[in-house]
C-alpha cells in the first residue's frame, strides 16, 4: 500500500494544519499527510482559509480544538508574532512566525509539544518558531548553487517572509542587499533594522544600478493569474540577474520565473524551501526525524503530477 493511503480520520485523530489567505493552492497538506502516514502518526493535516482579522480567534480556536500545531502562510507570519505565548530564538530573531507548536507541561513540569504527550493536563501555550529562514538558505544552495556570503541580492517584498529572508541573508554576510516593496516605507524600515543589527551589510532600498547574482521574490505576487509581476522590468531587466528564486511554488512557474527562464537566467521555485521548512516544522511537532524523501516525493507529485 502506498504510504500516502491512510485510514479515514477516527475519533482519536488529531489535527494540525496551515492557516493562510489565500491557502487553497497549498501543497503542505499533501506533503505532511504523506509524512504522517509514513511515521504511522494518527494526525490529519488540513488547510484553513483565515483572514488576517480572524487570525487571533483562529489561533485560540485551534488551541482549544486540540490542534497539535500550525503552519502560517501569507499574510500571517508577522501578524502572529505578538499573538504567541512564547517565541523561540528563530521567531524572535526574524520577527516572523511560520510554525506554531502547541505545548503543555509533562509530568516533570517540562513544556513539551502536545503531540508528544499521552495526556494533556493544565494550560496549553503557543510557541512561535521560524523554520523559513534556514530552509531558504538550503534551497538557494541546492537549487541555484547560491552561496549568499558576499552575493549581490535583489529582494522583492518586505512582509513576514521577506523579513526573515533579509535578516538571515544579512547574518550570512550578503555583499549587497537591495530591497524593493510596494509599500516603500516597510522596505526602509527593514533596511534600517538590518543596519542597526548588522552595520557591516550594504543594504539599500530600490533597484540596483548594476547586475545581481539573484532576484528573490518574497511577495505574494504570482499566486493569482491576474497578478502583475513583482519586478518592474523597465527599472530592472530580469536579464541583469544570474538566477531568480521565487518563494511561490504554485503555479510551479510564475510569470516572473517564465520571464527569467526566457531571459536565460537560472530559476527555482519555492518547492525546495517549502520542503525544508515543512520538515523542520514536523520535527518540532513530533520530536521525530522527518521522512524527507517521502515528503519530497509527495510534494513533487502534488505540484508536477505523478511521474
Ligand atoms: P507573508 O507573511 O507571507 O510574508 P505578508 O507579510 O502579507 O505575507 O507580505 C506580502 C508581501 O507581498 C508584502 O511585501 C506585500 O507588499 P506590501 O508590504 O506593500 O503590502 C507584497 N504584496 C502583496 N500584494 C501585493 C500587490 N498587489 N502588489 C505589490 N506587492 C504586494
Coordinates of C-alpha atoms and ligand atoms in Angstrom, one line a residue:
X1 CA 0.0 0.0 0.0
X2 CA 1.5 3.4 -0.9
X3 CA 2.4 5.3 2.2
X4 CA 0.1 8.2 1.3
X5 CA -3.1 6.0 1.6
X6 CA -4.4 6.3 5.1
X7 CA -7.4 5.2 7.0
X8 CA -10.2 7.7 7.4
X9 CA -9.9 10.0 10.4
X10 CA -11.3 8.5 13.6
X11 CA -12.4 9.9 17.0
X12 CA -8.7 9.7 18.0
X13 CA -7.3 11.6 15.1
X14 CA -5.6 14.8 16.0
X15 CA -5.3 17.9 13.8
X16 CA -2.5 20.0 12.5
X17 CA -2.7 22.4 9.6
X18 CA -1.9 25.6 7.8
X19 CA -3.7 29.0 8.2
X20 CA -3.5 31.4 5.3
X21 CA -5.3 33.6 2.8
X22 CA -5.2 32.5 0.1
X23 CA -4.4 28.9 1.1
X24 CA -6.2 26.7 -1.4
X25 CA -3.1 26.4 -3.5
X26 CA -1.1 25.0 -0.6
X27 CA 0.8 21.7 -1.1
X28 CA 1.5 21.4 2.6
X29 CA -1.4 19.0 3.2
X30 CA -0.1 16.6 0.6
X31 CA 3.5 16.8 2.0
X32 CA 2.6 16.5 5.7
X33 CA -0.1 13.8 5.3
X34 CA 2.3 11.6 3.4
X35 CA 4.9 12.2 6.2
X36 CA 2.4 11.4 8.9
X37 CA 1.3 8.2 7.2
X38 CA 5.0 7.2 6.9
X39 CA 5.6 7.9 10.6
X40 CA 2.4 6.0 11.5
X41 CA 1.0 9.0 13.4
X42 CA -2.8 9.3 13.6
X43 CA -2.9 13.1 12.8
X44 CA -4.5 14.8 9.8
X45 CA -3.1 18.0 8.2
X46 CA -5.7 20.5 6.9
X47 CA -5.6 23.9 5.2
X48 CA -7.8 26.6 6.7
X49 CA -8.6 29.9 4.9
X50 CA -8.3 32.5 7.6
X51 CA -8.4 36.3 7.0
X52 CA -5.9 38.5 8.9
X53 CA -8.7 40.0 11.2
X54 CA -9.6 36.4 12.3
X55 CA -6.1 35.2 13.0
X56 CA -6.2 35.7 16.8
X57 CA -9.5 33.9 17.1
X58 CA -8.4 31.1 14.7
X59 CA -5.2 30.6 16.8
X60 CA -7.2 30.3 20.0
X61 CA -9.8 28.1 18.3
X62 CA -7.1 25.7 17.0
X63 CA -5.5 25.5 20.5
X64 CA -8.9 24.8 22.1
X65 CA -9.7 22.2 19.4
X66 CA -6.6 20.3 20.4
X67 CA -4.5 21.0 17.3
X68 CA -1.0 19.8 17.7
X69 CA 0.5 22.7 15.8
X70 CA 0.1 25.0 12.8
X71 CA 1.9 26.5 9.9
X72 CA 1.2 30.1 9.0
X73 CA 1.5 31.5 5.5
X74 CA 0.5 34.7 3.7
X75 CA -0.4 37.1 5.3
X76 CA 0.0 35.9 8.8
X77 CA 3.7 35.5 9.5
X78 CA 4.4 38.9 11.1
X79 CA 0.9 39.3 12.5
X80 CA 1.3 36.2 14.6
X81 CA 4.4 37.4 16.5
X82 CA 2.5 39.4 19.2
X83 CA -0.2 36.7 19.4
X84 CA 2.2 33.9 20.5
X85 CA 2.5 33.0 24.2
X86 CA 6.3 32.4 23.7
X87 CA 8.7 32.8 20.8
X88 CA 11.7 30.7 20.1
X89 CA 15.0 32.3 19.1
X90 CA 14.3 32.0 15.4
X91 CA 11.0 33.7 15.5
X92 CA 12.3 36.5 17.8
X93 CA 15.4 36.9 15.6
X94 CA 13.5 37.1 12.4
X95 CA 10.3 38.7 13.6
X96 CA 8.1 36.3 11.8
X97 CA 6.3 33.0 12.7
X98 CA 5.7 30.3 10.2
X99 CA 5.3 27.4 12.7
X100 CA 3.3 27.2 15.8
X101 CA 3.8 24.4 18.4
X102 CA 1.1 24.0 21.0
X103 CA 2.8 22.9 24.2
X104 CA 1.8 21.7 27.7
X105 CA 3.7 20.6 30.7
X106 CA 4.6 17.0 31.1
X107 CA 4.7 15.0 34.4
X108 CA 8.1 16.6 35.3
X109 CA 6.7 20.2 34.6
X110 CA 8.7 20.5 31.3
X111 CA 6.9 22.2 28.4
X112 CA 6.6 19.7 25.5
X113 CA 4.7 19.6 22.2
X114 CA 1.1 18.4 22.9
X115 CA 1.5 15.9 20.1
X116 CA 4.2 14.1 22.1
X117 CA 2.2 13.9 25.3
X118 CA -0.1 10.9 26.2
X119 CA -2.3 13.2 28.1
X120 CA -2.6 17.0 28.2
X121 CA -3.3 18.4 31.6
X122 CA -3.2 22.1 32.5
X123 CA -2.9 25.0 30.2
X124 CA -1.7 24.8 26.6
X125 CA 0.5 27.6 25.2
X126 CA 1.6 28.5 21.7
X127 CA 5.3 28.7 20.8
X128 CA 6.1 30.6 17.7
X129 CA 9.0 29.4 15.6
X130 CA 10.6 30.3 12.2
X131 CA 11.7 27.4 10.0
X132 CA 11.7 29.5 6.8
X133 CA 15.0 31.3 7.1
X134 CA 17.2 28.1 7.3
X135 CA 15.0 26.4 4.6
X136 CA 15.6 29.3 2.2
X137 CA 19.4 29.1 2.5
X138 CA 19.4 25.4 2.0
X139 CA 17.1 25.7 -1.1
X140 CA 19.2 28.6 -2.6
X141 CA 22.3 26.4 -2.3
X142 CA 20.7 23.2 -3.6
X143 CA 18.6 24.7 -6.4
X144 CA 20.7 27.5 -7.7
X145 CA 24.1 26.9 -6.2
X146 CA 24.0 30.3 -4.5
X147 CA 26.2 31.0 -1.5
X148 CA 24.8 34.3 0.0
X149 CA 28.1 35.4 1.5
X150 CA 29.3 38.4 -0.5
X151 CA 26.5 38.0 -3.1
X152 CA 24.5 40.9 -4.6
X153 CA 20.8 40.1 -4.0
X154 CA 17.6 42.0 -5.0
X155 CA 14.9 41.0 -2.6
X156 CA 11.3 41.8 -3.6
X157 CA 8.9 42.2 -0.7
X158 CA 9.1 43.4 2.9
X159 CA 6.4 41.3 4.6
X160 CA 7.0 38.4 7.0
X161 CA 8.6 36.0 4.5
X162 CA 10.9 38.8 3.1
X163 CA 11.8 40.0 6.5
X164 CA 13.0 36.5 7.7
X165 CA 14.9 36.2 4.4
X166 CA 16.6 39.6 4.6
X167 CA 17.7 39.2 8.2
X168 CA 19.0 35.7 7.6
X169 CA 20.9 36.9 4.4
X170 CA 22.4 39.7 6.5
X171 CA 23.5 37.2 9.1
X172 CA 25.2 35.3 6.3
X173 CA 27.2 38.3 5.2
X174 CA 25.4 39.1 2.0
X175 CA 27.5 41.5 -0.1
X176 CA 24.8 43.9 -1.3
X177 CA 21.1 43.7 -0.4
X178 CA 18.6 45.7 -2.4
X179 CA 15.0 45.9 -1.1
X180 CA 12.0 46.7 -3.3
X181 CA 8.5 46.7 -1.9
X182 CA 5.1 48.2 -3.0
X183 CA 4.9 50.0 0.4
X184 CA 8.4 51.5 0.3
X185 CA 8.2 52.6 4.0
X186 CA 8.3 48.9 5.0
X187 CA 11.4 48.3 2.9
X188 CA 13.0 51.4 4.5
X189 CA 12.1 50.2 8.0
X190 CA 13.5 46.7 7.3
X191 CA 16.7 48.3 5.8
X192 CA 17.1 50.4 9.0
X193 CA 16.6 47.4 11.2
X194 CA 19.3 45.4 9.3
X195 CA 21.7 48.3 9.5
X196 CA 21.1 48.6 13.2
X197 CA 21.8 44.8 13.8
X198 CA 24.5 44.2 11.1
X199 CA 26.1 47.6 10.3
X200 CA 28.6 45.8 8.1
X201 CA 25.9 44.9 5.5
X202 CA 25.4 47.1 2.5
X203 CA 21.6 47.3 2.4
X204 CA 19.7 49.8 0.2
X205 CA 16.1 50.5 -0.8
X206 CA 15.4 50.5 -4.6
X207 CA 16.6 48.8 -7.7
X208 CA 20.4 48.3 -8.0
X209 CA 22.3 50.1 -10.7
X210 CA 24.3 47.1 -11.7
X211 CA 23.9 43.3 -12.0
X212 CA 22.9 40.9 -9.2
X213 CA 23.6 37.3 -8.6
X214 CA 20.0 36.7 -7.6
X215 CA 16.5 38.1 -7.5
X216 CA 14.4 36.7 -4.7
X217 CA 10.7 37.1 -4.8
X218 CA 9.1 37.1 -1.3
X219 CA 5.9 38.9 -2.3
X220 CA 2.7 37.1 -2.9
X221 CA 2.5 38.3 -6.5
X222 CA 2.3 35.4 -8.8
X223 CA -0.1 33.3 -6.8
X224 CA -3.0 34.6 -8.8
X225 CA -3.1 34.6 -12.6
X226 CA -4.2 38.2 -12.6
X227 CA -1.2 39.4 -10.5
X228 CA 1.2 41.9 -12.1
X229 CA 4.9 41.0 -12.0
X230 CA 6.6 41.7 -8.6
X231 CA 9.5 43.2 -10.6
X232 CA 9.4 46.4 -12.7
X233 CA 11.1 45.3 -15.9
X234 CA 11.7 48.8 -17.0
X235 CA 13.6 49.6 -13.8
X236 CA 15.5 46.3 -13.7
X237 CA 15.5 43.9 -16.6
X238 CA 15.5 40.4 -15.4
X239 CA 18.5 39.5 -17.6
X240 CA 20.6 41.5 -15.2
X241 CA 20.3 38.6 -12.7
X242 CA 22.2 35.3 -12.9
X243 CA 19.4 33.5 -11.1
X244 CA 15.8 34.1 -9.9
X245 CA 14.3 32.4 -6.9
X246 CA 10.5 32.6 -6.4
X247 CA 9.2 31.6 -3.0
X248 CA 5.9 30.7 -4.7
X249 CA 5.7 27.1 -5.9
X250 CA 2.1 27.0 -7.3
X251 CA 2.0 27.8 -10.2
X252 CA 5.3 25.9 -10.5
X253 CA 6.4 28.6 -13.0
X254 CA 5.2 32.0 -12.1
X255 CA 5.3 34.7 -14.8
X256 CA 8.4 36.1 -13.1
X257 CA 10.1 32.7 -13.4
X258 CA 9.0 32.4 -17.1
X259 CA 10.5 35.8 -17.9
X260 CA 13.7 34.8 -16.1
X261 CA 13.9 31.5 -18.0
X262 CA 13.3 33.1 -21.3
X263 CA 16.0 35.7 -20.5
X264 CA 18.5 32.9 -19.9
X265 CA 18.6 33.1 -16.0
X266 CA 18.8 30.0 -13.8
X267 CA 15.4 29.7 -12.0
X268 CA 14.0 27.9 -9.0
X269 CA 10.5 28.0 -7.4
X270 CA 9.7 27.7 -3.7
X271 CA 9.2 24.0 -3.5
X272 CA 12.6 23.2 -2.0
X273 CA 12.1 25.9 0.6
X274 CA 8.6 24.5 1.4
X275 CA 10.1 21.0 1.8
X276 CA 12.8 22.1 4.3
X277 CA 10.6 24.4 6.3
X278 CA 7.9 21.7 6.5
X279 CA 10.4 19.0 7.6
X280 CA 11.7 21.3 10.3
X281 CA 8.1 22.1 11.5
X282 CA 7.2 18.4 11.6
X283 CA 10.2 17.7 13.7
X284 CA 9.2 20.4 16.1
X285 CA 5.6 18.9 16.4
X286 CA 6.7 15.3 16.7
X287 CA 10.2 15.4 18.1
X288 CA 11.0 12.7 15.4
X289 CA 13.1 12.8 12.3
X290 CA 11.1 13.9 9.3
X291 CA 10.9 11.4 6.4
X292 CA 12.4 13.9 3.9
X293 CA 12.3 11.7 0.8
X294 CA 8.6 10.8 1.4
X295 CA 7.8 14.5 1.8
X296 CA 9.8 15.4 -1.3
X297 CA 8.0 12.8 -3.4
X298 CA 4.6 13.8 -2.2
X299 CA 5.3 17.5 -2.9
X300 CA 6.7 16.9 -6.4
X301 CA 3.7 14.6 -7.2
X302 CA 1.3 17.2 -5.9
X303 CA 2.8 20.1 -7.9
X304 CA 4.1 18.4 -11.0
X305 CA 1.8 15.4 -11.2
X306 CA 2.8 11.8 -10.6
X307 CA 5.8 10.8 -12.7
Ligands
LIG1 P1 4.0 36.9 4.3 O1 3.7 36.8 5.8 O2 3.8 35.6 3.6 O3 5.3 37.5 4.0 P2 2.8 39.5 4.0 O4 3.5 39.8 5.3 O5 1.4 39.9 3.8 O6 2.9 37.9 3.8 O7 3.7 40.0 2.8 C1 3.3 40.0 1.5 C2 4.2 40.8 0.6 O8 3.7 40.8 -0.7 C3 4.5 42.2 1.0 O9 5.8 42.6 0.6 C4 3.4 42.9 0.2 O10 3.7 44.3 -0.1 P3 3.2 45.4 1.0 O11 4.2 45.4 2.1 O12 3.2 46.7 0.2 O13 1.8 45.0 1.4 C5 3.5 42.2 -1.1 N1 2.3 42.3 -1.9 C6 1.1 41.7 -1.6 N2 0.2 42.1 -2.5 C7 0.8 42.9 -3.4 C8 0.4 43.6 -4.6 N3 -0.9 43.6 -5.0 N4 1.3 44.4 -5.2 C9 2.5 44.5 -4.7 N5 3.0 43.8 -3.6 C10 2.1 43.1 -3.0

